[in-house]
Coordinates of C-alpha atoms in Angstrom, one line a residue:
Chain R
M89 CA 0.0 0.0 0.0
S90 CA 1.4 3.4 -1.0
T91 CA 0.5 6.4 1.1
H92 CA 0.0 8.8 -1.8
S93 CA -1.6 8.4 -5.2
P94 CA -2.0 4.7 -5.1
S95 CA -2.0 2.8 -8.4
I96 CA -5.2 0.9 -9.1
L97 CA -6.0 -1.6 -11.8
I98 CA -9.7 -2.3 -12.4
V99 CA -10.3 -5.7 -14.0
G100 CA -13.7 -5.9 -15.7
A101 CA -14.3 -2.2 -16.1
G102 CA -18.0 -2.2 -17.1
A103 CA -20.5 0.3 -15.9
V104 CA -19.8 -0.1 -12.2
G105 CA -16.0 -0.4 -12.6
A106 CA -15.9 2.7 -14.8
L107 CA -18.0 4.8 -12.4
F108 CA -16.1 3.8 -9.3
G109 CA -12.7 4.1 -11.1
S110 CA -13.6 7.6 -12.2
A111 CA -14.4 8.6 -8.6
L112 CA -11.0 7.3 -7.5
A113 CA -9.1 8.9 -10.4
R114 CA -10.6 12.3 -9.6
Q115 CA -8.9 12.0 -6.2
G116 CA -5.5 11.5 -7.8
A117 CA -5.3 7.7 -7.9
Q118 CA -3.5 6.2 -10.9
V119 CA -6.4 4.2 -12.4
S120 CA -5.9 1.8 -15.2
V121 CA -8.6 -0.5 -16.6
V122 CA -8.8 -3.9 -18.3
C123 CA -11.8 -3.6 -20.6
R124 CA -12.5 -6.1 -23.3
S125 CA -15.8 -5.4 -25.0
D126 CA -15.5 -1.6 -25.5
Y127 CA -11.7 -1.6 -25.7
E128 CA -11.3 0.5 -28.9
Q129 CA -13.8 3.1 -27.9
V130 CA -12.5 3.5 -24.4
K131 CA -8.9 3.6 -25.5
R132 CA -9.6 6.4 -27.9
D133 CA -12.2 8.5 -26.0
G134 CA -12.3 7.3 -22.4
Y135 CA -15.7 6.7 -20.7
R136 CA -18.4 9.2 -21.2
I137 CA -20.3 9.2 -17.9
R138 CA -23.7 10.7 -17.3
S139 CA -24.3 11.1 -13.5
S140 CA -26.3 13.5 -11.4
L141 CA -24.1 12.5 -8.4
L142 CA -20.7 13.0 -10.0
G143 CA -21.7 15.3 -12.9
D144 CA -21.5 14.4 -16.6
H145 CA -17.9 13.9 -17.5
V146 CA -15.3 11.9 -19.4
F147 CA -13.1 9.5 -17.5
R148 CA -9.8 8.8 -19.2
P149 CA -8.0 6.0 -17.4
N150 CA -4.2 6.1 -17.1
A151 CA -4.0 3.0 -19.2
V152 CA -6.6 1.1 -21.1
L153 CA -5.7 -2.6 -21.4
R154 CA -7.3 -5.3 -23.5
D155 CA -5.9 -8.0 -21.2
V156 CA -4.5 -8.3 -17.7
T157 CA -1.2 -9.6 -19.1
E158 CA -0.6 -6.1 -20.7
N159 CA -0.2 -4.6 -17.2
T160 CA 3.4 -3.7 -16.6
S161 CA 3.8 -3.3 -12.8
P162 CA 1.7 -4.7 -10.0
P163 CA -0.9 -2.2 -8.8
D164 CA -1.4 -1.2 -5.1
Y165 CA -5.0 -2.2 -5.5
L166 CA -6.5 -4.6 -8.0
I167 CA -10.3 -4.1 -8.2
L168 CA -12.1 -7.1 -9.6
A169 CA -15.4 -6.2 -11.0
V170 CA -16.2 -9.0 -13.6
K171 CA -19.4 -10.8 -13.5
I172 CA -19.2 -14.2 -11.7
L173 CA -20.1 -16.9 -14.1
P174 CA -19.5 -20.7 -14.2
G175 CA -16.4 -21.5 -16.2
I176 CA -14.7 -18.2 -15.6
D177 CA -11.6 -18.7 -13.4
R178 CA -11.3 -15.3 -11.7
A179 CA -8.1 -16.2 -9.9
A180 CA -6.4 -17.1 -13.2
L181 CA -7.7 -14.0 -14.8
I182 CA -6.1 -11.6 -12.3
R183 CA -2.9 -13.6 -11.5
P184 CA -0.7 -11.9 -14.0
A185 CA -1.2 -8.5 -12.4
V186 CA -1.1 -9.5 -8.7
G187 CA 2.1 -8.5 -7.0
P188 CA 3.2 -9.6 -3.5
R189 CA 1.8 -6.4 -2.0
T190 CA -1.2 -5.9 -4.2
V191 CA -4.5 -5.6 -2.2
I192 CA -7.2 -7.4 -4.0
V193 CA -10.7 -5.7 -3.9
L194 CA -13.9 -7.5 -4.9
I195 CA -16.7 -5.3 -6.2
E196 CA -19.0 -8.1 -7.3
N197 CA -22.4 -9.5 -6.6
G198 CA -23.1 -12.8 -4.9
I199 CA -22.6 -15.0 -1.9
D200 CA -19.5 -17.0 -1.1
I201 CA -17.5 -15.4 -3.8
E202 CA -14.4 -14.5 -1.8
E203 CA -13.0 -17.9 -0.8
E204 CA -11.8 -18.8 -4.3
I205 CA -9.7 -15.7 -4.4
A206 CA -8.5 -15.9 -0.8
Q207 CA -7.2 -19.4 -1.4
A208 CA -5.5 -18.5 -4.7
F209 CA -3.7 -15.5 -3.1
P210 CA -3.2 -16.5 0.5
Q211 CA -0.4 -13.9 1.0
N212 CA -2.4 -10.9 -0.4
E213 CA -4.8 -8.8 1.6
L214 CA -8.3 -9.3 0.3
L215 CA -11.0 -6.7 0.7
S216 CA -14.6 -7.4 -0.2
S217 CA -17.4 -4.9 -0.9
V218 CA -21.0 -4.6 -1.6
A219 CA -22.1 -1.8 -3.9
F220 CA -25.4 0.0 -4.0
V221 CA -25.6 1.7 -7.3
G222 CA -27.9 1.9 -10.3
V223 CA -25.7 2.2 -13.3
G224 CA -25.7 0.8 -16.8
R225 CA -23.9 0.8 -20.1
T226 CA -25.9 2.7 -22.7
G227 CA -23.4 2.3 -25.6
P228 CA -19.7 1.7 -26.3
G229 CA -17.8 3.5 -23.5
E230 CA -21.1 5.2 -22.4
V231 CA -22.1 4.8 -18.8
H232 CA -25.4 6.1 -17.3
H233 CA -25.4 6.4 -13.5
Q234 CA -29.1 6.5 -12.6
S235 CA -29.4 6.2 -8.9
L236 CA -27.7 5.6 -5.5
G237 CA -23.9 5.3 -5.5
S238 CA -22.5 3.9 -2.3
M239 CA -20.7 0.8 -0.9
V240 CA -19.7 -1.1 2.2
L241 CA -16.1 -2.3 2.4
G242 CA -14.2 -4.6 4.7
R243 CA -11.5 -7.1 5.0
Y244 CA -12.3 -10.7 4.1
P245 CA -13.2 -12.7 6.2
S246 CA -13.6 -9.9 8.7
G247 CA -12.0 -6.8 10.1
I248 CA -10.9 -3.4 8.9
T249 CA -7.3 -2.6 7.7
P250 CA -5.3 0.6 6.8
A251 CA -5.7 -0.3 3.1
A252 CA -9.4 -0.5 3.5
Q253 CA -9.4 2.8 5.2
Q254 CA -7.3 4.4 2.5
L255 CA -9.5 3.1 -0.2
A256 CA -12.7 4.1 1.6
A257 CA -11.3 7.7 2.1
L258 CA -10.6 7.9 -1.6
F259 CA -14.1 6.8 -2.5
E260 CA -15.7 9.1 0.0
A261 CA -13.7 12.1 -1.3
G262 CA -14.8 11.1 -4.8
K263 CA -18.5 11.2 -3.7
I264 CA -19.0 7.5 -3.6
G265 CA -20.1 7.0 0.0
C266 CA -18.0 4.1 1.4
K267 CA -18.7 2.7 4.9
L268 CA -16.3 0.3 6.5
H269 CA -17.6 -2.8 8.1
E270 CA -16.0 -5.3 10.4
R271 CA -18.2 -8.1 9.1
I272 CA -18.4 -7.6 5.4
V273 CA -19.7 -11.2 4.8
T274 CA -22.7 -10.4 7.0
V275 CA -23.3 -7.3 4.9
R276 CA -23.1 -9.5 1.8
W277 CA -25.8 -11.8 3.2
Q278 CA -27.9 -8.8 3.9
K279 CA -27.7 -7.7 0.3
A280 CA -28.5 -11.2 -0.7
V281 CA -31.9 -11.0 0.9
W282 CA -32.9 -8.6 -1.8
N283 CA -30.6 -10.0 -4.6
A284 CA -31.3 -13.7 -4.2
S285 CA -35.0 -13.2 -4.2
F286 CA -35.8 -10.3 -6.6
N287 CA -33.1 -11.1 -9.2
P288 CA -34.1 -14.7 -10.2
I289 CA -37.8 -14.0 -9.7
S290 CA -37.5 -11.1 -12.1
I291 CA -36.7 -13.4 -15.0
M292 CA -39.9 -15.4 -14.5
G293 CA -42.6 -14.6 -17.1
G294 CA -40.1 -13.0 -19.4
V295 CA -39.0 -10.2 -17.1
L296 CA -40.9 -8.7 -14.2
D297 CA -39.9 -5.4 -12.7
T298 CA -40.1 -4.7 -8.9
T299 CA -43.6 -3.2 -9.2
M300 CA -44.9 -6.3 -10.8
M301 CA -43.2 -8.5 -8.2
L302 CA -44.9 -6.6 -5.3
R303 CA -48.3 -5.8 -6.8
T304 CA -50.6 -7.7 -4.6
P305 CA -50.5 -8.7 -0.9
Q306 CA -50.1 -12.3 -2.2
D307 CA -47.1 -11.2 -4.3
Q308 CA -45.5 -9.5 -1.3
A309 CA -46.1 -12.4 1.0
F310 CA -44.4 -14.6 -1.6
I311 CA -41.3 -12.3 -1.9
R312 CA -41.2 -12.2 1.9
R313 CA -41.1 -16.0 2.1
A314 CA -38.2 -16.0 -0.4
M315 CA -36.4 -13.3 1.7
Q316 CA -37.0 -15.1 4.9
E317 CA -35.3 -18.2 3.5
V318 CA -32.2 -16.1 2.6
C319 CA -32.3 -14.8 6.2
D320 CA -32.6 -18.4 7.5
I321 CA -29.6 -19.5 5.4
A322 CA -27.6 -16.5 6.6
A323 CA -28.3 -17.2 10.2
A324 CA -27.4 -20.9 9.8
A325 CA -24.1 -19.8 8.2
G326 CA -23.3 -17.6 11.2
H327 CA -24.6 -14.3 9.9
P328 CA -27.8 -13.5 11.6
L329 CA -29.5 -10.5 10.1
P330 CA -31.6 -7.8 11.9
A331 CA -35.2 -8.8 12.4
Q332 CA -36.5 -5.8 10.5
V333 CA -34.4 -6.3 7.3
I334 CA -37.2 -7.8 5.3
D335 CA -39.7 -5.0 6.2
Q336 CA -37.1 -2.4 5.4
L337 CA -36.3 -4.0 2.0
I338 CA -39.9 -4.3 1.0
A339 CA -40.7 -0.8 2.1
S340 CA -37.7 0.7 0.3
T341 CA -38.4 -1.3 -2.9
L342 CA -42.0 -0.1 -2.8
G343 CA -40.7 3.4 -2.5
M344 CA -38.6 3.2 -5.6
P345 CA -39.9 3.5 -9.2
A346 CA -40.4 0.2 -11.0
Y347 CA -36.9 -1.2 -11.3
K348 CA -35.5 -3.9 -13.6
T349 CA -33.0 -6.0 -11.7
S350 CA -29.5 -6.6 -13.2
M351 CA -30.5 -10.2 -13.9
A352 CA -33.6 -9.0 -15.7
Q353 CA -31.5 -6.6 -17.8
D354 CA -29.0 -9.4 -18.6
F355 CA -31.9 -11.7 -19.5
E356 CA -33.5 -9.2 -21.9
S357 CA -30.2 -8.6 -23.5
G358 CA -29.4 -12.3 -23.9
R359 CA -26.3 -11.9 -21.7
P360 CA -25.2 -14.7 -19.2
L361 CA -27.0 -14.7 -15.9
E362 CA -25.3 -14.6 -12.5
I363 CA -27.7 -17.3 -11.2
E364 CA -24.9 -19.3 -9.4
A365 CA -23.2 -16.4 -7.7
I366 CA -26.5 -14.7 -6.6
L367 CA -28.7 -17.6 -5.8
G368 CA -27.0 -21.0 -6.4
N369 CA -24.2 -20.3 -3.9
A370 CA -26.8 -19.2 -1.2
V371 CA -28.8 -22.4 -1.9
R372 CA -25.7 -24.6 -1.5
V373 CA -24.9 -22.9 1.8
G374 CA -28.5 -23.6 2.8
R375 CA -28.2 -27.3 1.8
K376 CA -25.0 -27.7 3.8
H377 CA -26.8 -26.4 6.9
E378 CA -30.0 -28.3 6.0
V379 CA -32.1 -25.1 5.9
A380 CA -35.7 -25.6 4.7
M381 CA -36.0 -23.4 1.6
P382 CA -38.8 -24.6 -0.6
V383 CA -39.2 -21.3 -2.4
L384 CA -35.5 -20.7 -3.2
E385 CA -35.0 -24.3 -4.3
T386 CA -37.9 -24.0 -6.7
V387 CA -36.9 -20.6 -8.0
Y388 CA -33.3 -21.9 -8.5
A389 CA -34.5 -24.9 -10.5
L390 CA -36.7 -22.7 -12.6
A391 CA -34.0 -20.1 -13.2
K392 CA -31.6 -22.8 -14.4
M393 CA -34.3 -24.2 -16.6
I394 CA -35.0 -20.8 -18.1
E395 CA -31.3 -20.0 -18.6
G396 CA -30.6 -23.4 -20.2
G397 CA -33.8 -23.5 -22.3
K398 CA -33.4 -20.0 -23.6
G399 CA -29.7 -20.5 -24.3
A400 CA -30.4 -23.7 -26.2
A401 CA -33.2 -22.0 -28.2
A402 CA -30.9 -19.1 -29.1
K403 CA -28.4 -21.4 -30.7
Chain E
M807 CA -81.8 -38.7 -24.0
S808 CA -83.0 -39.4 -27.4
T809 CA -82.1 -42.7 -29.1
H810 CA -81.5 -41.2 -32.6
S811 CA -79.9 -38.1 -33.9
P812 CA -79.6 -36.4 -30.5
S813 CA -79.5 -32.6 -30.4
I814 CA -76.3 -31.2 -29.1
L815 CA -75.5 -27.6 -28.1
I816 CA -71.8 -26.7 -27.7
V817 CA -71.2 -23.7 -25.5
G818 CA -67.9 -22.2 -26.1
A819 CA -67.1 -23.6 -29.5
G820 CA -63.5 -22.7 -29.9
A821 CA -61.0 -25.0 -31.5
V822 CA -61.8 -28.1 -29.3
G823 CA -65.5 -27.5 -29.4
A824 CA -65.5 -27.1 -33.2
L825 CA -63.5 -30.2 -33.8
F826 CA -65.4 -32.4 -31.5
G827 CA -68.7 -31.0 -32.7
S828 CA -67.8 -31.7 -36.3
A829 CA -67.1 -35.3 -35.4
L830 CA -70.5 -35.6 -33.8
A831 CA -72.3 -33.8 -36.6
R832 CA -70.9 -36.2 -39.2
Q833 CA -72.6 -39.0 -37.3
G834 CA -76.0 -37.3 -37.8
A835 CA -76.2 -35.4 -34.5
Q836 CA -77.9 -32.1 -34.7
V837 CA -75.1 -29.9 -33.5
S838 CA -75.5 -26.2 -32.8
V839 CA -72.9 -23.9 -31.4
V840 CA -72.6 -20.8 -29.2
C841 CA -69.6 -18.9 -30.4
R842 CA -68.9 -15.3 -29.6
S843 CA -65.6 -14.3 -30.9
D844 CA -65.8 -15.7 -34.5
Y845 CA -69.6 -15.5 -34.7
E846 CA -69.9 -13.6 -38.0
Q847 CA -67.4 -15.7 -39.8
V848 CA -68.8 -19.1 -38.5
K849 CA -72.4 -18.1 -39.2
R850 CA -71.5 -17.3 -42.8
D851 CA -68.9 -19.9 -43.7
G852 CA -68.9 -22.5 -40.9
Y853 CA -65.6 -23.8 -39.5
R854 CA -62.8 -24.6 -41.9
I855 CA -61.0 -27.5 -40.2
R856 CA -57.6 -28.8 -41.2
S857 CA -57.1 -32.3 -39.7
S858 CA -55.1 -35.3 -40.8
L859 CA -57.3 -37.5 -38.6
L860 CA -60.7 -36.3 -39.8
G861 CA -59.6 -34.8 -43.2
D862 CA -59.7 -31.2 -44.2
H863 CA -63.4 -30.1 -44.3
V864 CA -65.9 -27.5 -43.5
F865 CA -68.2 -28.0 -40.5
R866 CA -71.5 -26.1 -40.8
P867 CA -73.4 -26.3 -37.5
N868 CA -77.2 -26.6 -37.4
A869 CA -77.4 -23.2 -35.8
V870 CA -74.7 -20.7 -34.9
L871 CA -75.7 -18.6 -31.9
R872 CA -74.1 -15.6 -30.4
D873 CA -75.5 -16.2 -27.0
V874 CA -77.0 -19.2 -25.1
T875 CA -80.3 -17.3 -24.7
E876 CA -80.9 -17.6 -28.5
N877 CA -81.2 -21.3 -28.2
T878 CA -84.9 -22.3 -28.8
S879 CA -85.3 -25.8 -27.3
P880 CA -83.3 -27.6 -24.7
P881 CA -80.7 -29.9 -26.3
D882 CA -80.3 -33.6 -25.4
Y883 CA -76.6 -32.8 -24.6
L884 CA -75.1 -29.5 -23.7
I885 CA -71.4 -29.6 -24.1
L886 CA -69.6 -26.9 -22.1
A887 CA -66.2 -26.1 -23.6
V888 CA -65.4 -22.6 -22.3
K889 CA -62.2 -21.8 -20.6
I890 CA -62.5 -21.8 -16.8
L891 CA -61.5 -18.4 -15.5
P892 CA -62.2 -16.5 -12.3
G893 CA -65.3 -14.3 -12.6
I894 CA -67.0 -16.4 -15.2
D895 CA -70.1 -18.0 -13.8
R896 CA -70.4 -21.1 -16.0
A897 CA -73.7 -22.3 -14.4
A898 CA -75.3 -18.9 -15.2
L899 CA -73.9 -19.0 -18.7
I900 CA -75.6 -22.3 -19.6
R901 CA -78.8 -22.1 -17.5
P902 CA -81.0 -20.6 -20.2
A903 CA -80.4 -23.7 -22.4
V904 CA -80.5 -26.5 -19.8
G905 CA -83.8 -28.4 -19.9
P906 CA -85.0 -30.9 -17.3
R907 CA -83.6 -33.8 -19.4
T908 CA -80.5 -32.1 -20.8
V909 CA -77.3 -34.1 -20.1
I910 CA -74.5 -31.6 -19.3
V911 CA -71.0 -32.6 -20.6
L912 CA -67.8 -30.9 -19.6
I913 CA -64.9 -30.9 -22.0
E914 CA -62.7 -28.6 -20.0
N915 CA -59.3 -28.6 -18.4
G916 CA -58.7 -28.4 -14.7
I917 CA -59.3 -30.0 -11.3
D918 CA -62.4 -29.7 -9.2
I919 CA -64.3 -28.1 -12.0
E920 CA -67.5 -30.3 -11.8
E921 CA -68.9 -29.5 -8.4
E922 CA -70.0 -26.0 -9.3
I923 CA -72.1 -27.4 -12.2
A924 CA -73.4 -30.4 -10.2
Q925 CA -74.7 -28.1 -7.5
A926 CA -76.3 -25.7 -9.9
F927 CA -78.1 -28.5 -11.8
P928 CA -78.8 -31.3 -9.2
Q929 CA -81.5 -32.9 -11.4
N930 CA -79.4 -33.1 -14.5
E931 CA -77.1 -35.9 -15.5
L932 CA -73.5 -34.6 -15.5
L933 CA -70.8 -36.1 -17.6
S934 CA -67.2 -35.1 -17.3
S935 CA -64.4 -35.7 -19.8
V936 CA -60.7 -35.3 -20.3
A937 CA -59.6 -34.6 -23.8
F938 CA -56.2 -35.4 -25.4
V939 CA -56.0 -33.3 -28.5
G940 CA -53.6 -30.8 -30.1
V941 CA -55.8 -28.3 -31.8
G942 CA -55.7 -24.5 -32.2
R943 CA -57.4 -21.6 -33.8
T944 CA -55.4 -20.3 -36.7
G945 CA -57.8 -17.5 -37.8
P946 CA -61.5 -16.5 -37.6
G947 CA -63.4 -19.8 -38.0
E948 CA -60.2 -21.6 -38.8
V949 CA -59.2 -24.7 -36.8
H950 CA -56.0 -26.6 -37.1
H951 CA -56.0 -30.1 -35.6
Q952 CA -52.4 -31.0 -35.2
S953 CA -52.1 -34.1 -33.1
L954 CA -53.9 -36.7 -31.0
G955 CA -57.7 -36.6 -30.8
S956 CA -59.2 -38.7 -28.1
M957 CA -61.0 -38.4 -24.8
V958 CA -62.1 -40.2 -21.7
L959 CA -65.7 -39.8 -20.6
G960 CA -67.7 -40.8 -17.5
R961 CA -70.4 -39.7 -15.2
Y962 CA -69.6 -37.3 -12.4
P963 CA -68.8 -38.1 -9.7
S964 CA -68.4 -41.7 -10.9
G965 CA -70.0 -44.4 -13.0
I966 CA -71.0 -44.9 -16.6
T967 CA -74.5 -44.2 -17.9
P968 CA -76.5 -44.9 -21.1
A969 CA -76.1 -41.3 -22.1
A970 CA -72.4 -41.6 -21.7
Q971 CA -72.4 -44.7 -23.8
Q972 CA -74.4 -43.1 -26.6
L973 CA -72.1 -40.0 -26.7
A974 CA -69.0 -42.2 -26.7
A975 CA -70.3 -44.3 -29.5
L976 CA -71.0 -41.1 -31.6
F977 CA -67.5 -39.8 -30.9
E978 CA -65.9 -43.2 -31.7
A979 CA -67.8 -43.4 -35.0
G980 CA -66.7 -39.9 -35.7
K981 CA -63.1 -41.0 -35.3
I982 CA -62.6 -39.3 -31.9
G983 CA -61.5 -42.2 -29.7
C984 CA -63.7 -42.0 -26.6
K985 CA -63.1 -44.4 -23.7
L986 CA -65.6 -44.7 -20.9
H987 CA -64.3 -44.7 -17.4
E988 CA -66.0 -45.4 -14.1
R989 CA -63.8 -42.9 -12.2
I990 CA -63.5 -39.9 -14.4
V991 CA -62.2 -37.7 -11.5
T992 CA -59.3 -40.0 -11.1
V993 CA -58.6 -39.7 -14.8
R994 CA -58.8 -35.9 -14.4
W995 CA -56.2 -36.1 -11.7
Q996 CA -54.0 -38.2 -13.9
K997 CA -54.1 -35.6 -16.6
A998 CA -53.4 -32.9 -14.0
V999 CA -50.0 -34.6 -13.3
W1000 CA -49.0 -33.3 -16.7
N1001 CA -51.1 -30.2 -16.8
A1002 CA -50.5 -28.7 -13.4
S1003 CA -46.8 -29.0 -13.8
F1004 CA -46.0 -28.3 -17.4
N1005 CA -48.6 -25.6 -18.0
P1006 CA -47.7 -23.1 -15.4
I1007 CA -43.9 -23.8 -15.6
S1008 CA -44.2 -23.2 -19.3
I1009 CA -44.9 -19.5 -18.7
M1010 CA -41.8 -19.0 -16.6
G1011 CA -39.0 -17.2 -18.5
G1012 CA -41.4 -15.9 -21.1
V1013 CA -42.6 -19.2 -22.5
L1014 CA -40.7 -22.5 -22.4
D1015 CA -41.7 -25.4 -24.6
T1016 CA -41.6 -29.0 -23.4
T1017 CA -38.0 -29.5 -24.8
M1018 CA -36.8 -26.6 -22.8
M1019 CA -38.5 -27.9 -19.7
L1020 CA -36.9 -31.3 -19.9
R1021 CA -33.4 -30.4 -21.3
T1022 CA -31.1 -31.5 -18.5
P1023 CA -31.4 -34.2 -15.8
Q1024 CA -31.8 -31.4 -13.3
D1025 CA -34.8 -30.0 -15.3
Q1026 CA -36.3 -33.5 -15.5
A1027 CA -35.8 -34.1 -11.8
F1028 CA -37.6 -30.7 -11.1
I1029 CA -40.5 -31.5 -13.3
R1030 CA -40.8 -34.9 -11.6
R1031 CA -40.9 -33.2 -8.2
A1032 CA -43.8 -31.1 -9.4
M1033 CA -45.6 -34.1 -10.8
Q1034 CA -45.0 -36.1 -7.7
E1035 CA -46.7 -33.4 -5.7
V1036 CA -49.7 -33.6 -8.0
C1037 CA -49.8 -37.4 -7.4
D1038 CA -49.5 -36.8 -3.6
I1039 CA -52.5 -34.4 -3.7
A1040 CA -54.5 -36.8 -5.9
A1041 CA -53.8 -39.7 -3.5
A1042 CA -54.8 -37.5 -0.5
A1043 CA -58.0 -36.7 -2.3
G1044 CA -58.8 -40.3 -2.7
H1045 CA -57.5 -40.7 -6.2
P1046 CA -54.3 -42.7 -6.0
L1047 CA -52.6 -42.9 -9.4
P1048 CA -50.5 -45.7 -10.9
A1049 CA -46.9 -45.7 -9.7
Q1050 CA -45.5 -45.5 -13.2
V1051 CA -47.6 -42.4 -14.3
I1052 CA -44.7 -40.0 -14.0
D1053 CA -42.2 -42.2 -15.8
Q1054 CA -44.8 -42.6 -18.6
L1055 CA -45.6 -38.9 -18.9
I1056 CA -41.9 -37.9 -19.0
A1057 CA -41.1 -40.6 -21.6
S1058 CA -44.1 -39.7 -23.8
T1059 CA -43.3 -36.0 -23.5
L1060 CA -39.7 -36.6 -24.4
G1061 CA -41.0 -38.6 -27.4
M1062 CA -43.0 -35.7 -28.7
P1063 CA -41.7 -32.7 -30.7
A1064 CA -41.2 -29.5 -28.7
Y1065 CA -44.7 -28.5 -27.7
K1066 CA -46.1 -25.3 -26.4
T1067 CA -48.7 -25.9 -23.7
S1068 CA -52.1 -24.3 -23.9
M1069 CA -51.1 -21.9 -21.2
A1070 CA -48.0 -20.9 -23.0
Q1071 CA -50.0 -20.2 -26.1
D1072 CA -52.5 -18.2 -24.1
F1073 CA -49.6 -16.3 -22.5
E1074 CA -48.0 -15.4 -25.8
S1075 CA -51.3 -14.2 -27.2
G1076 CA -52.1 -12.1 -24.1
R1077 CA -55.2 -14.2 -23.4
P1078 CA -56.4 -15.0 -19.9
L1079 CA -54.7 -18.0 -18.2
E1080 CA -56.4 -21.0 -16.7
I1081 CA -54.1 -20.9 -13.7
E1082 CA -56.9 -21.4 -11.1
A1083 CA -58.6 -24.3 -12.9
I1084 CA -55.3 -26.1 -13.8
L1085 CA -53.1 -25.4 -10.8
G1086 CA -54.9 -23.3 -8.1
N1087 CA -57.7 -25.8 -7.6
A1088 CA -55.2 -28.6 -7.2
V1089 CA -53.2 -26.6 -4.7
R1090 CA -56.3 -25.8 -2.7
V1091 CA -57.2 -29.5 -2.5
G1092 CA -53.6 -30.1 -1.4
R1093 CA -53.8 -27.5 1.3
K1094 CA -57.1 -29.0 2.6
H1095 CA -55.4 -32.3 3.0
E1096 CA -52.1 -30.7 4.3
V1097 CA -50.0 -32.2 1.5
A1098 CA -46.4 -30.9 1.4
M1099 CA -46.1 -29.3 -2.1
P1100 CA -43.3 -26.7 -2.0
V1101 CA -42.8 -26.8 -5.8
L1102 CA -46.4 -26.3 -6.7
E1103 CA -47.0 -23.6 -4.0
T1104 CA -44.0 -21.7 -5.4
V1105 CA -45.0 -22.1 -9.0
Y1106 CA -48.5 -21.1 -8.2
A1107 CA -47.4 -17.9 -6.5
L1108 CA -45.1 -17.1 -9.4
A1109 CA -47.7 -17.9 -12.0
K1110 CA -50.2 -15.5 -10.3
M1111 CA -47.5 -12.9 -10.0
I1112 CA -46.7 -13.2 -13.7
E1113 CA -50.3 -13.1 -14.8
G1114 CA -51.0 -10.0 -12.6
G1115 CA -47.8 -8.2 -13.4
K1116 CA -48.1 -8.7 -17.1
G1117 CA -51.8 -7.8 -17.0
A1118 CA -51.1 -4.6 -15.2
A1119 CA -48.3 -3.7 -17.5
A1120 CA -50.5 -4.3 -20.6
K1121 CA -53.0 -1.7 -19.4

């Protein structure tokens, strides 16, 4: 960890990575990105970011790389922001850029996603984070930041470190609210209460938005059952969540405009779905602890069926 | 019951009603139809039916009525073939045409759909049937009979009657295979094993055909769990089904070309869904008998959510 102007490499700089990278770069960090899909555009013009929080602006990374192997010296922080999909070896992906003192930072969705990285890099500090941000790609190199814009950060498996403090301070100065938390895995479970229920349910019926999923008292009772099962799994895994978490999530979701989950957006665009990271891993933890989860098991089977059936049909 | 050329009124003469009515008319029955949506076309030109089983032909009913009240004398048989949807009072619908000796015949999908009619017409003989036919409407007055074409018929709640025998003989002579069965409700449950699982699951993900629903061993295991729950409900309700029914249904479905269920077709066309008749009624029977049915309860909640959410969005 350097004390001034840390070097940061963002691997998988999609919408979230670009937005957060931009916030860090504005505070003087040396931010490079690995970006495959929009490489040419971003290399030439940078990211054009529309954001009411950060203002509309262009973010020109220090270096734009097509591949991690192009990185020349190990960064102080390597931020991993790729989607978590079966068959993608995230440890192998970042290994070429990880130096002995590189702090690895996960800004990714899902449950139980840290252990693979922790085991692959036992000597490196690992930070995990949960982001709350509504941001999407609207074109090549174009990012639209629609809502929210904050995160919770902590050491994996627990604790707070000077590196975490430095990074959080940079984010905060860059207007991305960043709370530190001693038990980041618990925070991850808390986010999963929303994610593991709304995301896979949103691809039922060919995309349901949050308004459709909470329309009637019966719908809300059903979503609550799904959420309660996530809470039960979290508790069984040693991460009991506050009793009011479900009420709060239902209320805050009802207070938002109709929202399409990330999985619904991926489904509509024919992109791969993070079913395993978001729901499958939670279900496996539940099975290990023999938690009764009839709703999640059924939704999981349906989500896999939908993913496979649609994928096969598209070929 | 008349012994020759019985008069038959088909209420709700969509694709199934038209096809079956045509088979009866060819055997000399006096077949009239109540048909609302394609009234003008059918009144003028009859039904144009494409069928490899019955041959391509035109079926001109004795009378084409827009409404049951237009019927002048009570028929020997009143065949009810409307979809079963919440808010539609089927007893009130047919009452104007039911005479003291009219035999009421249900050719409709679902579970627990007879009692409402039996209670409304306690003096009338009630026959219930389960149809196995792939037939659809391809345009105004146009019917395409694609596959199968048989039925099982019996008295409700049980038994076989002379009227059932006469009707079955007419169907058989008209090339619609019609088996008589002493326990038609058990047959209905047996069909529900397929219907209550494949139909609602087929509208997950924005329409899945049978191939998509049985693609992987995991998918098949999931469909089997749903089917087993229907079997468990049927058994609890006094209708134990043969042990091999699930194996047979899976095998026969795998042996068919990819097939879109009736509910999937309705969903794609934005028509009302028979969720209550096909799944909801089965679930309610299961609840009454305290059957564990985690898959069906979840699928039911999802199907209602999809129906409501999509319906609200369409407005």
